[in-house]
Structures are given as C-alpha cells and as structure tokens.
CSV table of C-alpha atoms in Angstrom, one decimal:
chain,number,residue,atom,x,y,z
A,1009,MET,CA,4.4,21.1,-4.4
A,1010,SER,CA,3.0,24.7,-5.2
A,1011,HIS,CA,1.2,23.9,-8.1
A,1012,THR,CA,-1.0,20.8,-7.0
A,1013,THR,CA,-2.3,19.0,-3.7
A,1014,ASN,CA,0.1,16.9,-1.9
A,1015,LEU,CA,-1.5,13.4,-1.6
A,1016,ARG,CA,1.0,11.8,0.7
A,1017,GLY,CA,-1.1,9.8,3.4
A,1018,HIS,CA,-4.0,9.5,1.0
A,1019,PHE,CA,-5.4,6.4,-0.8
A,1020,LEU,CA,-5.7,6.3,-4.5
A,1021,LEU,CA,-8.6,4.2,-5.9
A,1022,SER,CA,-8.4,2.9,-9.4
A,1023,MET,CA,-11.3,3.7,-11.5
A,1024,PRO,CA,-13.5,1.0,-13.0
A,1025,HIS,CA,-12.1,1.4,-16.4
A,1026,MET,CA,-8.6,0.9,-15.5
A,1027,GLN,CA,-7.2,-1.9,-17.4
A,1028,ASP,CA,-3.5,-1.9,-16.5
A,1029,ARG,CA,-2.7,-5.4,-15.0
A,1030,TYR,CA,-0.9,-4.2,-12.1
A,1031,PHE,CA,-3.2,-1.2,-11.2
A,1032,ALA,CA,-6.9,-2.4,-12.0
A,1033,GLN,CA,-9.0,-2.7,-9.0
A,1034,SER,CA,-6.3,-1.3,-6.8
A,1035,LEU,CA,-6.2,0.5,-3.6
A,1036,ILE,CA,-2.7,2.5,-3.2
A,1037,TYR,CA,-1.4,4.1,0.0
A,1038,LEU,CA,0.6,7.0,-1.1
A,1039,CYS,CA,3.8,7.2,1.0
A,1040,GLU,CA,5.5,10.1,-1.0
A,1041,HIS,CA,4.3,12.8,-3.3
A,1042,ASN,CA,6.2,15.8,-4.1
A,1043,ASP,CA,7.4,17.6,-7.4
A,1044,GLU,CA,9.9,14.8,-8.1
A,1045,GLY,CA,7.0,12.3,-8.2
A,1046,ALA,CA,5.2,9.9,-6.0
A,1047,MET,CA,5.5,6.6,-4.4
A,1048,GLY,CA,2.9,4.2,-3.1
A,1049,ILE,CA,2.0,0.8,-1.9
A,1050,ILE,CA,-0.9,-1.4,-3.2
A,1051,VAL,CA,-2.7,-2.4,-0.2
A,1052,ASN,CA,-5.2,-4.8,-1.6
A,1053,ARG,CA,-3.4,-7.3,-3.6
A,1054,ALA,CA,-1.5,-10.5,-2.1
A,1055,VAL,CA,1.5,-12.5,-3.6
A,1056,PRO,CA,1.2,-16.2,-3.6
A,1057,ILE,CA,3.7,-16.5,-0.7
A,1058,GLU,CA,2.9,-16.6,2.9
A,1059,LEU,CA,5.1,-14.5,5.5
A,1060,ARG,CA,6.2,-17.9,7.0
A,1061,THR,CA,7.6,-19.1,3.7
A,1062,LEU,CA,9.2,-15.5,3.0
A,1063,PHE,CA,10.8,-15.6,6.4
A,1064,SER,CA,12.2,-19.2,5.8
A,1065,HIS,CA,13.7,-18.0,2.5
A,1066,LEU,CA,15.4,-14.9,4.4
A,1067,ASP,CA,16.7,-17.5,7.0
A,1068,LEU,CA,14.7,-15.5,9.7
A,1069,GLY,CA,13.3,-18.8,10.9
A,1070,THR,CA,9.5,-19.6,11.4
A,1071,THR,CA,7.3,-19.1,14.3
A,1072,ASP,CA,4.0,-20.3,15.1
A,1073,HIS,CA,2.6,-16.8,15.7
A,1074,LEU,CA,3.0,-16.0,11.9
A,1075,GLN,CA,0.4,-18.6,11.0
A,1076,ASP,CA,-0.8,-17.8,7.3
A,1077,GLU,CA,0.0,-14.1,7.2
A,1078,THR,CA,-0.6,-12.4,3.8
A,1079,VAL,CA,2.4,-10.8,2.0
A,1080,TYR,CA,1.3,-8.1,-0.3
A,1081,PHE,CA,2.1,-6.9,-3.9
A,1082,GLY,CA,2.9,-3.5,-3.3
A,1083,GLY,CA,3.6,-2.5,-7.0
A,1084,PRO,CA,5.7,-3.4,-10.1
A,1085,VAL,CA,8.9,-1.4,-9.2
A,1086,GLN,CA,11.6,-3.4,-7.5
A,1087,PRO,CA,9.3,-6.4,-6.5
A,1088,GLU,CA,12.2,-8.0,-4.8
A,1089,ARG,CA,12.5,-5.0,-2.3
A,1090,GLY,CA,10.5,-5.4,1.1
A,1091,PHE,CA,8.4,-2.7,2.9
A,1092,ILE,CA,6.5,-2.9,6.1
A,1093,LEU,CA,3.4,-0.6,6.7
A,1094,HIS,CA,2.7,-0.3,10.5
A,1095,PRO,CA,1.1,2.3,12.7
A,1096,ALA,CA,3.2,4.9,13.6
A,1097,ASP,CA,2.8,4.3,17.4
A,1098,SER,CA,4.2,0.8,17.0
A,1099,GLY,CA,7.9,1.5,17.0
A,1100,HIS,CA,10.9,2.7,15.0
A,1101,TRP,CA,13.4,0.5,13.4
A,1102,ASN,CA,16.7,1.6,11.7
A,1103,ALA,CA,14.8,2.6,8.5
A,1104,THR,CA,11.4,3.9,9.7
A,1105,CYS,CA,9.8,6.9,7.9
A,1106,ASP,CA,6.5,8.5,9.4
A,1107,VAL,CA,4.4,8.9,6.3
A,1108,ASP,CA,1.6,10.6,8.3
A,1109,VAL,CA,0.7,10.8,12.0
A,1110,SER,CA,-1.0,7.4,12.1
A,1111,THR,CA,1.2,5.3,9.6
A,1112,SER,CA,5.0,4.5,9.3
A,1113,LEU,CA,7.0,2.7,6.4
A,1114,THR,CA,10.0,0.7,7.4
A,1115,THR,CA,12.5,-0.9,5.0
A,1116,SER,CA,15.2,-2.3,7.4
A,1117,ILE,CA,15.8,-6.0,8.2
A,1118,ASP,CA,15.6,-5.1,12.0
A,1119,ILE,CA,11.8,-5.0,11.9
A,1120,LEU,CA,11.5,-8.5,10.1
A,1121,GLU,CA,13.8,-9.8,12.8
A,1122,ASP,CA,11.5,-8.5,15.6
A,1123,ILE,CA,8.4,-9.9,13.7
A,1124,ALA,CA,9.9,-13.2,13.4
A,1125,ALA,CA,10.8,-13.1,17.1
A,1126,GLY,CA,7.1,-12.0,17.9
A,1127,LYS,CA,8.1,-8.5,18.9
A,1128,GLY,CA,7.3,-6.5,15.7
A,1129,PRO,CA,4.2,-4.5,15.2
A,1130,LYS,CA,1.1,-6.3,15.8
A,1131,GLU,CA,-0.6,-4.5,12.8
A,1132,ARG,CA,1.2,-4.4,9.6
A,1133,LEU,CA,1.5,-5.2,5.9
A,1134,VAL,CA,4.6,-6.9,4.6
A,1135,VAL,CA,4.8,-5.8,1.2
A,1136,LEU,CA,7.1,-6.8,-1.9
A,1137,GLY,CA,7.5,-3.9,-4.6
A,1138,TYR,CA,5.9,-0.5,-4.8
A,1139,ALA,CA,4.0,1.7,-7.3
A,1140,GLY,CA,6.0,5.0,-8.5
A,1141,TRP,CA,5.2,7.8,-10.7
A,1142,GLY,CA,7.6,10.4,-12.1
A,1143,ALA,CA,7.3,14.3,-12.0
A,1144,GLY,CA,3.8,15.3,-13.1
A,1145,GLN,CA,2.9,11.6,-14.2
A,1146,LEU,CA,0.4,11.0,-11.2
A,1147,GLU,CA,-1.2,14.4,-11.6
A,1148,GLN,CA,-1.8,13.7,-15.3
A,1149,GLU,CA,-3.3,10.2,-14.6
A,1150,ILE,CA,-5.7,11.9,-12.0
A,1151,SER,CA,-6.5,14.5,-14.5
A,1152,ASP,CA,-7.3,11.7,-16.9
A,1153,ASN,CA,-9.7,10.2,-14.5
A,1154,ALA,CA,-7.7,7.0,-13.7
A,1155,TRP,CA,-7.7,7.7,-10.0
A,1156,LEU,CA,-9.8,9.0,-7.1
A,1157,SER,CA,-8.2,10.2,-3.9
A,1158,CYS,CA,-9.2,10.2,-0.3
A,1159,PRO,CA,-7.5,10.6,3.0
A,1160,ALA,CA,-6.1,7.1,4.1
A,1161,ASN,CA,-7.9,5.3,6.9
A,1162,SER,CA,-6.1,2.9,9.3
A,1163,ASP,CA,-9.0,0.8,9.8
A,1164,ILE,CA,-9.4,0.0,6.0
A,1165,MET,CA,-5.5,-0.6,5.6
A,1166,PHE,CA,-5.0,-2.8,8.6
A,1167,ARG,CA,-8.4,-4.2,9.9
A,1168,THR,CA,-10.8,-4.6,6.8
A,1169,PRO,CA,-10.5,-7.7,5.1
A,1170,ILE,CA,-8.3,-7.5,1.7
A,1171,GLU,CA,-11.1,-8.0,-0.7
A,1172,GLU,CA,-13.1,-5.3,0.9
A,1173,ARG,CA,-10.6,-2.6,1.0
A,1174,LEU,CA,-11.1,-0.8,-2.2
A,1175,THR,CA,-15.1,-0.6,-1.6
A,1176,ALA,CA,-14.5,0.6,1.9
A,1177,ALA,CA,-12.2,3.2,0.7
A,1178,ALA,CA,-14.8,4.3,-2.1
A,1179,MET,CA,-17.6,4.5,0.6
A,1180,LEU,CA,-15.4,7.2,2.4
A,1181,LEU,CA,-16.1,9.3,-0.5
A,1182,GLY,CA,-19.8,8.2,-0.6
A,1183,ILE,CA,-19.1,6.3,-4.0
A,1184,ASN,CA,-20.3,2.9,-4.8
A,1185,LEU,CA,-18.0,1.8,-7.7
A,1186,ASP,CA,-20.2,-0.8,-9.1
A,1187,LEU,CA,-22.2,2.0,-10.1
A,1188,LEU,CA,-19.7,4.0,-11.9
A,1189,THR,CA,-19.3,3.4,-15.7
A,1190,ALA,CA,-16.1,1.9,-17.2
A,1191,ASP,CA,-16.4,4.4,-20.0
A,1192,THR,CA,-13.8,7.2,-19.9
A,1193,GLY,CA,-14.2,10.9,-20.8
A,1194,HIS,CA,-14.4,14.4,-19.5
A,1195,ALA,CA,-17.5,16.5,-18.8
C-alpha cells in the first residue's frame, strides 16, 4: 500500500453526520486494509439474538456458561457468515488469522465448538457479517470526512460496555463526539 496508510488493526469511528443505516454511530475494527480494499467488523452493535440461541440453531448445544452473551452485527456483507474476534494469545483454530499482535479473527466452526464446550477464548466477540470496501473506497470516505481512525484498543473492544465503545475510542483521540458538528465540509 504505497500511496496510503495501512489501517489494519485500527478503529474507524463514524463521524456524527454519518446517516447510513448500517454505519451511523458505529465503531469498526479493521481486520484488513490493502490496495484491493478493506474489511472490518462493527464492534458496537448487537443483533437481537443471544449466543445461546445461535448455538442452538447451529446444533452446538447450549451450556450454562454462555448466559446471555451478545452476538454482534459486524456489517451488511454476508450477514449469515460468522466471525469471532478474540485476543491473539487465546489460541488458534483451523481458520485463525492474526490481525495484529493483540487480536485474531477466526472463522472456522471449531472455535464455536470450543466455546460451546467452555474451552474457547474467554474474551471474544461473536459476529455476524462484516463491512467491506473496494479499492480506494475507504480512503475516499476518510477524505470525505466520514470516518476518523486510531489504533485499536483491546480494552475498548473486549472490556468496555457496548454502548460506551464509540465514545471511548474517540477519547483515545482526545475528541468528544458530542461536541462535533453534524455539518460536513472541508476547511
């Protein structure tokens, strides 16, 4: 990626004027960013299904340790496809990719089987779907002031309550999103 900065392992924060129904008020963790485009997971939006119910639909069984765990809406692309974000040091399964030194992404069923058995990663986001951008599309959206970016933070992604994640990521940049105008433009 010679002409732009590689944002893999960064957060994208939607600007207050974002009106897109999928991305307004979203915090996205970028799992891939190169000359061909970008792929990310929204980490602050839940779907109306609990993990226990999802596992029941997948015939993985239900266990008491799952409780009322949140399942996340990762984006509008392939919403039937599952992804698990987890700390990189929590294990590797058949289809695990290290996004950065602290976070991995797994897409294989074996991680779900381990979670159902109580052996999976303790910190995790189980996600349906993802956000995707074609070549140059994300760079144009950033240029159009649709997104802010900053290095991702595991505490925000895995340990901060879902409704506080966007604000917490903005604070990493020293920004209070409530004080930004919803008007767009260039200085």
